[in-house]
Amino acid sequence: MGYNSHETRLAETKAPYPGTSSAHSGPTPFGRGAGRGRWAGRGLGAGRGLGAGRLLPGAFVCVAGGLGAWAIAAVSPGTSPLLIAIVLGALWRNLLPVPGRLSPGVAASSRTLLRAGIVLLGLQLSLSSILQLGPGVLLVVVLSVGITFVATLWLGKVLNVGSVQTLLIASGFSICGAAAVAGTANATKPKEEEVATAVALVVLFGTLMIPFLPFVGGLLGLPQKALGMWIGASTHEVAQVVAAAGAVGGPALAVAVTVKLARVLTLAPIVAGISLHRRRTEPKGAGKMPPIVPLFIIGFAAAVLLRTSGILPAGVLGAAQTFQTMLLSAAMFALGLGVHIKTILHSGKRPLMLGLLSTAIIATVSLAGTALF
C-alpha cells in the first residue's frame, strides 16, 4: 500500500480479513476496532490511559513468546531468538485467531520493550573497538549505509512505493533490520501494515543472505576476515550476521559482528535526521511532532559511551546482553503478531521489489569496499 492508485483500490475493498471494516481503515491483528490508525500513534499508544490490568495479558503473551523463542534458540545452534520470535508471532497471527483483549499489551510491548532493548544494545558497542577497524573499513560501513539508504529512497520513488514505506525499508535494510524499522517508525507516522511489511521483508531477505553470502564468498575465494567484513557490512539483522559468519568460522565472526555493530551505531544520527526533517517539512497542525532526538536514542548513545568507558565488569555486560536479547525477542514476537500475509499481499509487488533491490545494492557496495580495503 504505498502508492495512490493502490490505496484507492484498497479503500474500495471491504473487510479483507477479520477485524476491519475496510482495508483503508488499517489492518488489525487483534479483532474489531483494535489497533486501527497509525503504528506510532493510536496503535502503539493503545496502552496509554489504560490500567495495568488492560496491558498485562498482551504483555505477558509477548514476554512468554520471547522467552519461548529464546529457549528454542538456546537448544538450536546457529538460530536467532529474534527471528524465531517474529516467526512464532507471525504463525499465530496467520493460523489462529488473536484475542482482541491482547491488543493494548501487545501494542505497548512492541514499542516499550523494543525501545528498552535498543538502549541496551548500545552496551554491545565500544567506540574503541569500532575505531580499531581502521579508516578503510569504517569508510566501507559509512558508504554501505549511506548509499543503500539514499538509493533505496530514490528507488522507492521510481517504483511508486509510498514515502513512509520506503523510509522504513531504507532504514531496515541499510542499518540494523527490525530495530531500525521500529526506530524509524517512532519518528514517522507509518500505518501498521507498513511496519509489518518492512519487518517481514527484513526477515525474508536477511534470512536468504545467511546461506547466500558464505556460498558466494567461497566461490570468490575470499579469506575469512574479508568474508566476515562483507557479511557484517551487508546483512540486515545482527542475529543474521552471527548466523552467516558463524557458519564461516571464528575469525569471520569476530570481524562481522564488529562491522555490523558499527552499522548499528548509525541508527542514532539517521533517526535524529528523520525526526528533524519531519519537523521542518510537516505542515503546522499535522499533529504532535517527534522530538529531534528520541529519548531512547539518547539512551542508546549513553549506553555506547558507558560501554566505551570500560567501567562495567564483564558479568554486568553479559547479563545486560541476555536481558537485551529477551526484551528484543518479546518485542519481535509482538511485531510478528502484526505480520499478516494478506497485508503483505495487499501491499503489492513493489515493496518486495524494493527490498530485493536494496539488498542487492548493499551487498554490491559492501563487496566492492571489501575488495578495496
PDB file of C-alpha atoms in Angstrom, residues 8 10 20 53 88 98 107 109 116 199 278 281 321 336:
ATOM      1  CA  THR A   8      -7.682   3.771  -3.818  1.00  0.00           C
ATOM      2  CA  LEU A  10      -7.731  -0.858  -1.053  1.00  0.00           C
ATOM      3  CA  THR A  20     -11.528  -4.468   9.933  1.00  0.00           C
ATOM      4  CA  GLY A  53      -4.803  -4.807  34.032  1.00  0.00           C
ATOM      5  CA  LEU A  88       6.242 -17.547  16.069  1.00  0.00           C
ATOM      6  CA  VAL A  98      -5.647 -13.472  18.269  1.00  0.00           C
ATOM      7  CA  ALA A 107       0.860  -2.598  21.276  1.00  0.00           C
ATOM      8  CA  SER A 109       5.225  -4.230  24.161  1.00  0.00           C
ATOM      9  CA  ALA A 116      14.446  -0.657  26.065  1.00  0.00           C
ATOM     10  CA  VAL A 199       9.762  -6.156   9.120  1.00  0.00           C
ATOM     11  CA  ARG A 278       9.769  15.746   9.591  1.00  0.00           C
ATOM     12  CA  THR A 281       8.513  19.620   6.406  1.00  0.00           C
ATOM     13  CA  GLN A 321      23.186  -8.699  26.709  1.00  0.00           C
ATOM     14  CA  GLY A 336       5.355 -10.775  14.439  1.00  0.00           C
TER      15      GLY A 336
END
